[in-house]
Short mmCIF file of C-alpha atoms and ligand atoms in Angstrom, two decimals:
data_model
loop_
_atom_site.label_atom_id
_atom_site.label_comp_id
_atom_site.label_asym_id
_atom_site.label_seq_id
_atom_site.Cartn_x
_atom_site.Cartn_y
_atom_site.Cartn_z
CA MET A 1 -0.02 0.00 -0.01
CA LEU A 2 1.47 3.28 -0.93
CA ALA A 3 1.01 5.89 1.78
CA ALA A 4 4.20 8.06 1.50
CA GLY A 5 2.61 11.08 -0.23
CA LYS A 6 2.23 14.45 1.40
CA GLY A 7 -1.33 15.24 0.71
CA THR A 8 -0.40 18.80 0.00
CA ARG A 9 -3.90 19.73 -0.64
CA MET A 10 -5.10 18.61 2.82
CA LYS A 11 -3.15 21.62 4.30
CA SER A 12 -2.60 19.54 7.31
CA GLN A 13 0.09 18.67 9.90
CA VAL A 14 -1.43 15.22 10.05
CA PRO A 15 -0.32 12.66 7.42
CA LYS A 16 -3.04 12.19 4.80
CA VAL A 17 -3.83 8.62 5.54
CA LEU A 18 -4.34 9.30 9.24
CA HIS A 19 -7.28 11.68 8.54
CA ARG A 20 -10.39 9.76 9.66
CA ILE A 21 -13.79 8.67 8.32
CA SER A 22 -16.47 7.43 10.47
CA GLY A 23 -13.99 6.55 13.16
CA PHE A 24 -11.17 5.11 11.30
CA ALA A 25 -8.13 6.48 9.72
CA LEU A 26 -8.08 6.06 5.85
CA VAL A 27 -5.12 3.78 6.02
CA GLU A 28 -6.99 1.54 8.72
CA ARG A 29 -9.90 1.50 6.13
CA VAL A 30 -7.55 0.20 3.19
CA LEU A 31 -5.81 -2.27 5.55
CA ARG A 32 -9.21 -3.92 6.42
CA THR A 33 -10.21 -4.05 2.75
CA ALA A 34 -6.77 -5.75 2.14
CA GLU A 35 -7.51 -8.37 4.92
CA ALA A 36 -10.59 -9.26 2.89
CA VAL A 37 -8.25 -11.24 0.63
CA SER A 38 -6.04 -12.88 3.44
CA PRO A 39 -2.60 -11.66 2.26
CA ALA A 40 0.56 -13.35 3.40
CA THR A 41 2.04 -9.82 4.12
CA ILE A 42 1.05 -6.20 3.91
CA THR A 43 3.70 -3.60 3.27
CA LEU A 44 3.06 -0.22 3.70
CA VAL A 45 5.40 2.42 2.00
CA VAL A 46 5.53 5.48 4.17
CA GLY A 47 7.27 8.69 3.81
CA HIS A 48 5.66 11.90 4.96
CA GLY A 49 4.83 11.60 8.55
CA ALA A 50 6.30 8.04 8.59
CA ASP A 51 6.74 7.84 12.29
CA GLU A 52 3.25 9.11 12.92
CA VAL A 53 1.71 6.49 10.53
CA LYS A 54 3.99 3.78 12.14
CA ALA A 55 3.11 4.60 15.60
CA VAL A 56 -0.84 4.52 14.90
CA LEU A 57 -0.47 1.12 13.29
CA ALA A 58 2.27 -0.48 15.37
CA GLY A 59 1.29 -3.93 16.71
CA SER A 60 -2.08 -3.64 14.99
CA ARG A 61 -1.47 -6.83 12.90
CA GLN A 62 1.21 -9.36 12.61
CA THR A 63 1.21 -9.37 8.85
CA LEU A 64 2.08 -5.66 8.66
CA GLN A 65 5.49 -4.44 7.59
CA PHE A 66 6.83 -0.95 6.70
CA VAL A 67 9.30 0.44 4.22
CA VAL A 68 10.21 4.11 4.09
CA GLN A 69 10.46 6.03 0.91
CA GLU A 70 12.63 8.94 1.95
CA GLN A 71 12.02 10.93 -1.14
CA GLN A 72 8.72 10.79 -3.01
CA LEU A 73 9.98 10.37 -6.65
CA GLY A 74 6.88 8.78 -7.97
CA THR A 75 4.59 5.74 -7.72
CA GLY A 76 7.17 3.58 -9.65
CA HIS A 77 9.79 4.67 -7.26
CA ALA A 78 7.49 3.92 -4.27
CA LEU A 79 6.96 0.36 -5.17
CA LEU A 80 10.51 -0.15 -5.82
CA GLN A 81 11.35 0.53 -2.08
CA THR A 82 9.70 -2.82 -1.30
CA ARG A 83 12.25 -4.71 -3.24
CA ALA A 84 14.29 -6.00 -0.18
CA LEU A 85 11.19 -7.39 1.28
CA LEU A 86 9.36 -8.86 -1.62
CA GLU A 87 11.89 -9.66 -4.36
CA GLY A 88 12.55 -13.27 -4.98
CA LYS A 89 9.12 -14.34 -3.23
CA GLN A 90 6.42 -16.01 -5.44
CA GLY A 91 2.87 -14.88 -6.04
CA VAL A 92 0.96 -11.72 -6.57
CA VAL A 93 1.33 -8.29 -5.03
CA VAL A 94 -1.75 -6.19 -5.03
CA LEU A 95 -0.90 -2.55 -5.12
CA LEU A 96 -3.33 -0.30 -3.00
CA SER A 97 -3.46 3.30 -2.32
CA GLY A 98 -3.83 4.56 1.27
CA ASP A 99 -6.14 7.29 0.37
CA VAL A 100 -8.81 5.17 -1.61
CA PRO A 101 -10.94 4.08 1.42
CA LEU A 102 -14.08 2.94 -0.46
CA LEU A 103 -12.44 0.24 -2.21
CA THR A 104 -14.36 -3.07 -1.43
CA GLY A 105 -12.91 -6.55 -0.76
CA ASN A 106 -15.17 -7.78 -3.60
CA THR A 107 -13.31 -5.62 -5.97
CA LEU A 108 -10.08 -7.14 -4.71
CA ARG A 109 -11.36 -10.65 -5.09
CA SER A 110 -12.43 -9.88 -8.81
CA LEU A 111 -8.92 -8.32 -9.47
CA ILE A 112 -7.07 -11.27 -8.20
CA GLU A 113 -9.44 -13.71 -10.13
CA THR A 114 -8.96 -11.72 -13.49
CA HIS A 115 -5.34 -11.61 -12.92
CA ALA A 116 -5.10 -15.53 -12.29
CA ASN A 117 -7.55 -16.32 -15.13
CA CYS A 118 -5.70 -14.12 -17.63
CA LYS A 119 -2.25 -15.46 -16.34
CA ALA A 120 -1.24 -11.77 -16.60
CA ALA A 121 1.94 -10.18 -15.57
CA ALA A 122 -0.02 -7.17 -14.47
CA THR A 123 -3.84 -6.45 -14.21
CA VAL A 124 -5.11 -2.79 -13.82
CA VAL A 125 -8.22 -1.84 -12.09
CA THR A 126 -10.06 0.62 -14.32
CA ALA A 127 -13.14 2.76 -14.22
CA GLU A 128 -15.45 4.62 -16.65
CA MET A 129 -15.49 8.28 -15.51
CA PRO A 130 -17.64 10.62 -17.43
CA ARG A 131 -15.36 13.36 -16.36
CA PRO A 132 -11.78 11.86 -16.15
CA PHE A 133 -9.88 14.96 -15.53
CA GLY A 134 -6.76 14.28 -13.55
CA TYR A 135 -6.66 10.50 -13.84
CA GLY A 136 -4.29 8.41 -15.92
CA ARG A 137 -6.17 7.33 -19.18
CA ILE A 138 -6.38 3.73 -20.41
CA VAL A 139 -5.14 3.68 -23.90
CA ARG A 140 -6.39 0.58 -25.72
CA THR A 141 -5.27 -0.77 -29.41
CA SER A 142 -7.59 -3.35 -30.86
CA GLY A 143 -9.40 -3.50 -27.66
CA ARG A 144 -6.38 -4.50 -25.42
CA ILE A 145 -4.67 -2.09 -23.14
CA SER A 146 -1.37 -0.85 -24.59
CA LYS A 147 -0.42 1.89 -22.09
CA ILE A 148 -1.49 4.34 -19.59
CA VAL A 149 -0.98 8.14 -20.07
CA GLU A 150 -1.16 10.79 -17.32
CA GLU A 151 -3.43 13.83 -17.71
CA ARG A 152 -0.34 16.01 -18.02
CA ASP A 153 1.25 13.92 -20.67
CA ALA A 154 -1.84 13.01 -22.74
CA SER A 155 -2.66 14.30 -26.11
CA PRO A 156 -6.09 16.12 -26.72
CA ALA A 157 -7.34 13.04 -28.16
CA GLN A 158 -6.18 10.92 -25.22
CA ARG A 159 -7.75 13.31 -22.82
CA LYS A 160 -10.98 12.45 -24.21
CA ILE A 161 -10.78 8.80 -23.13
CA THR A 162 -13.15 8.20 -20.37
CA GLU A 163 -11.76 4.72 -18.88
CA ILE A 164 -9.14 5.75 -16.19
CA ASN A 165 -6.41 4.02 -14.13
CA SER A 166 -7.59 3.53 -10.66
CA GLY A 167 -3.94 3.19 -9.44
CA ILE A 168 -4.93 -0.28 -8.02
CA TYR A 169 -3.17 -3.17 -9.73
CA ALA A 170 -2.15 -6.88 -9.31
CA PHE A 171 1.43 -7.88 -10.32
CA ASP A 172 2.98 -11.15 -10.80
CA LEU A 173 6.12 -10.92 -8.59
CA ALA A 174 8.59 -12.79 -10.88
CA PRO A 175 9.05 -10.09 -13.48
CA LEU A 176 8.14 -7.12 -11.35
CA PHE A 177 11.28 -5.76 -9.99
CA GLY A 178 13.36 -6.11 -13.11
CA ALA A 179 10.76 -4.27 -15.04
CA LEU A 180 10.38 -1.48 -12.40
CA ASP A 181 14.29 -0.85 -12.87
CA SER A 182 13.43 0.12 -16.56
CA ILE A 183 10.93 2.84 -15.49
CA GLY A 184 12.40 6.36 -16.48
CA THR A 185 11.46 9.89 -15.64
CA ALA A 186 10.86 11.37 -19.15
CA ASN A 187 7.44 12.80 -18.40
CA ASN A 188 5.82 16.19 -17.50
CA GLN A 189 6.65 15.70 -13.80
CA GLY A 190 10.01 14.11 -13.98
CA GLU A 191 8.63 11.17 -11.91
CA TYR A 192 8.97 7.37 -11.81
CA TYR A 193 5.35 6.56 -13.19
CA LEU A 194 4.36 3.11 -12.03
CA PRO A 195 1.68 3.06 -14.99
CA ASP A 196 4.66 3.07 -17.45
CA LEU A 197 4.84 -0.60 -16.57
CA VAL A 198 1.95 -1.43 -18.79
CA ALA A 199 3.78 -0.29 -22.03
CA ILE A 200 7.04 -2.02 -20.74
CA TYR A 201 5.14 -5.25 -20.32
CA ARG A 202 3.38 -5.11 -23.64
CA LYS A 203 6.85 -4.47 -25.31
CA GLN A 204 8.11 -7.74 -23.75
CA LYS A 205 5.05 -9.43 -25.02
CA ARG A 206 3.72 -10.20 -21.46
CA THR A 207 0.01 -10.18 -20.72
CA VAL A 208 -1.68 -7.20 -19.14
CA ALA A 209 -5.34 -7.47 -18.10
CA THR A 210 -7.90 -4.99 -16.89
CA TRP A 211 -10.72 -5.24 -14.69
CA THR A 212 -13.39 -2.46 -14.60
CA VAL A 213 -15.32 -1.50 -11.38
CA ASP A 214 -19.15 -1.27 -11.56
CA ARG A 215 -19.09 1.85 -9.45
CA ALA A 216 -16.47 4.23 -10.19
CA GLU A 217 -17.02 5.97 -6.83
CA GLU A 218 -15.32 3.01 -5.16
CA ILE A 219 -11.86 3.97 -6.44
CA ARG A 220 -12.26 7.70 -5.41
CA GLY A 221 -9.14 8.96 -3.74
CA ILE A 222 -9.05 11.54 -1.08
CA ASN A 223 -6.97 14.81 -1.77
CA SER A 224 -8.85 17.61 -0.09
CA ARG A 225 -10.90 18.23 2.97
CA THR A 226 -13.92 18.65 0.59
CA GLU A 227 -13.28 15.14 -0.78
CA LEU A 228 -12.90 13.85 2.71
CA ALA A 229 -16.27 15.16 3.73
CA GLU A 230 -17.84 13.80 0.51
CA VAL A 231 -16.41 10.50 0.91
CA SER A 232 -17.27 10.63 4.71
CA SER A 233 -20.96 11.30 3.76
CA MET A 234 -20.99 8.42 1.51
CA VAL A 235 -19.65 5.87 4.08
CA ARG A 236 -22.16 7.26 6.64
CA GLN A 237 -25.03 6.86 4.17
CA GLN A 238 -24.12 3.31 3.70
CA LYS A 239 -23.84 2.55 7.36
CA ASN A 240 -27.16 4.23 7.80
CA GLU A 241 -28.79 2.11 5.15
CA GLU A 242 -27.31 -1.16 6.56
CA LEU A 243 -28.94 -0.27 9.91
CA MET A 244 -32.19 0.67 8.52
CA ALA A 245 -32.26 -2.60 6.54
CA ALA A 246 -31.72 -4.30 9.89
CA GLY A 247 -34.84 -2.82 11.31
CA VAL A 248 -33.39 0.44 12.91
CA THR A 249 -35.49 3.52 12.69
CA LEU A 250 -33.52 6.67 11.83
CA ILE A 251 -35.60 9.77 11.86
CA ASP A 252 -33.29 11.80 9.77
CA PRO A 253 -30.59 9.58 8.20
CA ALA A 254 -28.83 12.72 6.81
CA THR A 255 -27.98 14.02 10.33
CA THR A 256 -27.28 10.80 12.00
CA TYR A 257 -23.60 9.97 12.53
CA ILE A 258 -22.76 6.40 13.14
CA ASP A 259 -19.28 5.02 13.01
CA SER A 260 -18.69 2.01 10.92
CA ASP A 261 -18.15 -0.69 13.77
CA VAL A 262 -21.18 0.41 15.74
CA VAL A 263 -24.05 -2.12 16.27
CA VAL A 264 -27.61 -1.18 16.92
CA GLY A 265 -30.52 -3.60 17.60
CA ALA A 266 -33.73 -3.75 15.71
CA ASP A 267 -36.68 -1.27 16.59
CA THR A 268 -34.27 1.15 18.14
CA VAL A 269 -35.15 4.59 17.20
CA ILE A 270 -32.49 7.25 16.56
CA HIS A 271 -33.24 10.77 16.33
CA PRO A 272 -31.50 13.59 14.25
CA CYS A 273 -27.98 14.86 15.27
CA VAL A 274 -27.19 11.65 17.22
CA PHE A 275 -23.49 10.46 17.31
CA LEU A 276 -22.77 6.89 17.99
CA GLU A 277 -18.96 6.33 17.87
CA GLY A 278 -16.20 3.83 18.11
CA SER A 279 -17.13 0.34 19.38
CA THR A 280 -20.56 1.37 20.59
CA LYS A 281 -23.22 -1.34 20.89
CA ILE A 282 -26.94 -0.34 21.40
CA GLY A 283 -29.51 -3.01 22.07
CA ALA A 284 -32.98 -3.39 20.66
CA ALA A 285 -35.86 -1.03 21.12
CA CYS A 286 -34.00 1.76 22.46
CA GLU A 287 -34.57 5.44 21.82
CA ILE A 288 -31.81 7.84 21.39
CA HIS A 289 -32.91 11.40 21.42
CA ALA A 290 -31.41 14.42 19.51
CA GLY A 291 -28.15 15.72 20.36
CA SER A 292 -26.68 12.70 22.17
CA ARG A 293 -23.31 11.28 21.73
CA ILE A 294 -22.38 7.75 22.83
CA VAL A 295 -18.73 6.60 22.57
CA ASN A 296 -17.28 3.21 23.07
CA SER A 297 -20.27 2.13 25.31
CA THR A 298 -22.60 -0.63 25.52
CA LEU A 299 -26.48 -0.20 25.97
CA GLY A 300 -28.85 -2.96 26.74
CA ASP A 301 -32.28 -3.09 25.20
CA ARG A 302 -35.09 -0.47 25.87
CA VAL A 303 -32.65 2.04 27.10
CA CYS A 304 -33.95 5.62 26.64
CA VAL A 305 -31.34 8.35 26.18
CA ARG A 306 -32.95 11.77 26.40
CA ASN A 307 -31.67 14.70 24.59
CA HIS A 308 -28.13 16.06 24.72
CA THR A 309 -26.71 13.21 26.78
CA VAL A 310 -23.00 12.05 26.51
CA VAL A 311 -22.01 8.58 27.40
CA THR A 312 -18.37 7.57 27.15
CA ASP A 313 -16.62 4.27 27.77
CA SER A 314 -19.58 2.93 30.01
CA THR A 315 -22.30 0.33 30.16
CA VAL A 316 -25.93 0.89 30.45
CA GLU A 317 -28.16 -2.40 31.23
CA SER A 318 -31.72 -2.80 29.84
CA GLY A 319 -34.63 -0.54 30.64
CA SER A 320 -32.56 2.42 32.04
CA PHE A 321 -33.39 6.21 31.26
CA LEU A 322 -30.47 8.85 30.88
CA GLY A 323 -30.86 12.49 30.65
CA PRO A 324 -31.80 14.96 29.33
CA PHE A 325 -28.27 16.64 29.73
CA ALA A 326 -26.74 13.62 31.46
CA HIS A 327 -22.95 13.01 31.42
CA ILE A 328 -21.86 9.51 31.90
CA ARG A 329 -18.01 9.62 32.08
CA PRO A 330 -15.71 6.70 31.47
CA GLY A 331 -15.86 3.57 33.62
CA SER A 332 -19.40 3.90 34.68
CA GLN A 333 -21.83 0.93 34.99
CA ILE A 334 -25.35 1.62 35.11
CA GLY A 335 -27.75 -1.31 36.07
CA GLU A 336 -31.11 -2.22 34.87
CA ASP A 337 -33.97 0.30 35.06
CA VAL A 338 -31.89 3.04 36.48
CA HIS A 339 -32.92 6.62 36.33
CA ILE A 340 -30.27 9.06 35.59
CA GLY A 341 -31.79 12.53 35.18
CA ASN A 342 -30.90 15.96 33.97
CA PHE A 343 -27.58 17.51 34.87
CA VAL A 344 -26.35 14.29 36.69
CA GLU A 345 -22.76 13.49 36.12
CA LEU A 346 -21.24 9.98 36.72
CA LYS A 347 -17.60 9.05 36.42
CA LYS A 348 -16.26 5.45 37.30
CA THR A 349 -19.42 4.93 39.25
CA ALA A 350 -21.58 1.71 39.41
CA ILE A 351 -25.15 2.09 40.08
CA GLY A 352 -27.36 -0.87 40.91
CA LYS A 353 -30.81 -2.09 39.55
CA GLY A 354 -33.68 0.38 39.95
CA ALA A 355 -31.69 3.09 41.66
CA LYS A 356 -32.32 6.91 40.86
CA ALA A 357 -30.39 9.98 40.66
CA ASN A 358 -32.92 12.19 38.90
CA HIS A 359 -31.56 15.76 39.22
CA LEU A 360 -28.23 17.60 39.58
CA ALA A 361 -25.69 15.21 40.81
CA TYR A 362 -22.04 14.63 40.73
CA LEU A 363 -21.33 10.93 41.45
CA GLY A 364 -17.71 10.03 41.06
CA ASP A 365 -15.76 6.75 42.16
CA ALA A 366 -18.91 5.50 43.85
CA THR A 367 -20.73 2.05 44.17
CA ILE A 368 -24.29 2.64 44.57
CA GLY A 369 -26.74 -0.27 45.35
CA SER A 370 -30.16 -1.18 43.91
CA ALA A 371 -33.19 0.75 44.71
CA THR A 372 -31.23 3.54 46.35
CA ASN A 373 -32.42 7.12 45.75
CA VAL A 374 -29.92 9.91 45.28
CA GLY A 375 -31.49 13.24 45.98
CA ALA A 376 -31.08 16.53 43.86
CA GLY A 377 -27.81 18.21 44.38
CA THR A 378 -25.99 15.21 45.88
CA ILE A 379 -22.11 15.43 45.37
CA THR A 380 -19.57 12.73 46.18
CA CYS A 381 -16.41 14.77 47.35
CA ASN A 382 -14.10 12.09 45.77
CA TYR A 383 -11.04 14.21 45.64
CA ASP A 384 -9.21 15.59 48.52
CA GLY A 385 -6.68 17.69 46.34
CA GLU A 386 -4.15 14.79 46.23
CA LYS A 387 -6.07 11.50 45.83
CA LYS A 388 -9.28 10.08 44.75
CA HIS A 389 -11.44 8.23 47.31
CA GLN A 390 -14.29 5.90 47.00
CA THR A 391 -18.04 6.37 48.18
CA VAL A 392 -19.84 3.13 48.93
CA ILE A 393 -23.65 3.39 49.25
CA GLY A 394 -25.63 0.13 49.77
CA ASN A 395 -29.03 -1.06 48.55
CA ASN A 396 -32.23 1.01 49.32
CA VAL A 397 -30.35 3.99 50.71
CA PHE A 398 -32.15 7.37 50.60
CA VAL A 399 -29.72 10.26 50.21
CA GLY A 400 -31.65 13.55 50.99
CA SER A 401 -31.13 16.47 48.73
CA ASN A 402 -28.08 18.53 48.73
CA SER A 403 -25.85 16.04 50.64
CA THR A 404 -22.13 16.22 50.48
CA LEU A 405 -20.70 12.73 50.87
CA VAL A 406 -17.01 13.14 51.79
CA ALA A 407 -15.25 10.12 50.54
CA PRO A 408 -13.94 7.67 51.65
CA VAL A 409 -17.29 7.10 53.27
CA LYS A 410 -19.89 4.26 53.36
CA LEU A 411 -23.69 4.32 53.62
CA ALA A 412 -24.72 0.83 54.59
CA ASP A 413 -28.09 -0.72 53.29
CA GLY A 414 -31.18 1.08 54.27
CA ALA A 415 -29.30 4.15 55.66
CA TYR A 416 -31.11 7.51 55.43
CA ILE A 417 -29.31 10.74 54.92
CA ALA A 418 -30.99 13.99 56.09
CA ALA A 419 -31.27 16.69 53.42
CA GLY A 420 -28.40 19.14 53.31
CA SER A 421 -25.97 16.76 55.28
CA ALA A 422 -22.24 16.97 54.98
CA VAL A 423 -21.52 13.28 55.58
CA THR A 424 -17.93 12.64 56.84
CA GLN A 425 -18.53 9.50 58.76
CA ASP A 426 -19.84 6.03 57.78
CA VAL A 427 -23.47 5.59 58.25
CA PRO A 428 -24.75 2.08 59.64
CA ALA A 429 -27.53 0.07 58.09
CA GLY A 430 -31.02 1.42 58.69
CA ALA A 431 -29.61 4.47 60.48
CA LEU A 432 -30.45 8.25 59.91
CA GLY A 433 -27.33 10.32 59.22
CA ILE A 434 -27.67 14.08 59.82
CA GLY A 435 -24.64 16.21 59.36
CA ARG A 436 -25.75 19.82 59.56
CA ALA A 437 -26.44 22.55 62.13
CA ARG A 438 -29.91 22.08 63.75
CA GLN A 439 -32.46 24.80 62.82
CA GLU A 440 -33.43 27.33 65.48
CA ASN A 441 -36.65 29.42 65.19
CA LYS A 442 -36.73 32.81 67.15
CA GLU A 443 -40.28 33.73 67.94
CA GLY A 444 -41.25 37.47 67.14
CA TRP A 445 -37.77 38.16 65.98
CA ARG A 446 -38.83 40.43 62.89
CA GLU A 447 -40.98 42.75 64.87
CA LYS A 448 -38.44 43.08 67.69
CA ARG A 449 -35.85 44.05 65.05
CA ARG A 450 -38.30 46.70 63.61
CA GLN A 451 -38.91 48.34 66.86
CA LYS A 452 -35.27 48.30 67.71
CA SER A 453 -34.32 50.29 64.48
CA SER A 454 -37.26 52.74 64.69
CA ALA A 455 -36.06 53.59 68.42
C1 LIG B 501 -2.04 8.14 -9.86
C2 LIG B 501 -1.53 7.40 -11.20
C3 LIG B 501 -2.73 7.65 -12.12
C4 LIG B 501 -4.21 7.32 -11.68
C5 LIG B 501 -4.32 7.90 -10.28
C6 LIG B 501 -5.71 7.20 -9.54
C7 LIG B 501 0.78 7.57 -11.52
C8 LIG B 501 1.87 8.24 -11.99
N1 LIG B 501 -0.41 7.97 -11.65
O1 LIG B 501 -2.12 9.49 -10.18
O2 LIG B 501 -2.69 6.90 -13.37
O3 LIG B 501 -5.19 7.62 -12.42
O4 LIG B 501 -3.32 7.63 -9.30
O5 LIG B 501 -5.73 7.92 -8.31
O6 LIG B 501 0.93 6.53 -10.76
N2 LIG B 501 2.81 7.87 -3.64
C9 LIG B 501 3.96 7.51 -2.87
N3 LIG B 501 5.23 7.83 -3.32
C10 LIG B 501 5.30 8.64 -4.41
C11 LIG B 501 4.45 8.98 -5.05
C12 LIG B 501 3.07 8.69 -4.76
O7 LIG B 501 3.88 6.74 -1.92
O8 LIG B 501 6.63 8.81 -4.60
C13 LIG B 501 1.54 7.61 -3.17
C14 LIG B 501 0.49 8.75 -2.71
O9 LIG B 501 0.74 8.99 -1.38
C15 LIG B 501 -0.75 8.15 -3.13
C16 LIG B 501 -0.34 7.15 -4.32
O10 LIG B 501 0.82 6.83 -4.31
O11 LIG B 501 -1.26 7.33 -2.17
C17 LIG B 501 -0.82 7.91 -5.91
O12 LIG B 501 0.05 8.87 -6.01
P1 LIG B 501 -0.44 10.31 -6.66
O13 LIG B 501 0.62 11.33 -6.62
O14 LIG B 501 -1.73 10.81 -5.82
O15 LIG B 501 -0.79 9.86 -7.97
P2 LIG B 501 -1.80 10.65 -8.93
O16 LIG B 501 -1.30 11.78 -9.55
O17 LIG B 501 -3.06 10.56 -8.22
MG1 LIG B 502 -3.81 10.75 -6.08
#
């Protein structure tokens, strides 16, 4: 896979192939496509931003190896960099481009099949493009491919050709590196053009085959932010269609943003402007309301996520309600039939079956039992300025409104905390914990004050 180019038109500090579509870097998408044909090895030619690309992919797969193309002298030169790794081996090299993320495994299978059936030295994936500007054109004589000419080197007649080179090929390994050596730089850009291999092979009387994709979109490359957005929208649309076909209701697919690996169960209803990201799994018959974002989280069945709720790296069991405006931060585990209401924030907190925290609370580093009620304004003071501490709340506890639970602290099963308490000591099972100044009423105080001030 060629991934050494700078991607000048992206105007980016980030290497082009690390730009993301629906949760995955472009290069990751192409790698997944490559894996559809179970290659023995995958060799990535990196150059611009080589270290960053390597760092992102390091250890992701055993089959992956890297070569660095120090200077980008053209696609022919790029493929030559793999010589030390591939020369002398037998079989087929499929050449892919790191910036062509819509390519499918089916196309690769067809390419390899055609290549084998034709016993070709090279097979070129081509496409029909009504507006072929910028692409290399497939020149045929008596119906057979004779060469590829780049836009800049093409004659006016050749520019009219609408069959284009996708930049994706299969090569028989045996003659490949010898032929690559004979590619020159006598062209408009002074680069080593890999497509020149076609004419070289034809001169050597070797077979060059072609395979034409049905949908030209599939071989679209990404060169600019506009193309990134266009292709992103195509990827999203396809994901949305798959989900709808599987029984998910999307109120407005155009404004629903679901990453490629996300799973959603049937009869779940997803409202506009919802983002489901990463490895998120949503069960059946859930309802996710507008403005919510769920990242790397698992939701059971019949979960209702009300508007503008954010859930990250957490699990929510069946039948629970979240939001509106709830913030479920990483490491939270919400049990069955739990109610988390508006302006409630959870962090690394487990909350048991049927428990409720309906309004305005911060629950961090806490374990909360089943059927417990956490009143409005309850805060776990989990941080003493140096360390984080745990709050452990049992089953069927009642935490009165506006309580501050100063961790580490335990409220045993059935404990009852008076509203407005600052709880600094453990509360035994079934006990009432009151941690506030007792109220005092002074009879007739107001009238006495009035008399005093008028005297
Ligand atoms: C290339 C083809 C063209 C084809 C088009 C399809 C050549 C000369 N032309 O043109 O026929 O229609 O793709 O998109 O091959 N790269 C390197 N090292 C280099 C040069 C390029 O790794 O020295 C990589 C780029 O990062 C990119 C790919 O090779 O991923 C294609 O290079 P690019 O410069 O985009 O070629 P095109 O002009 O698009
Ligand atoms: Mg290109």
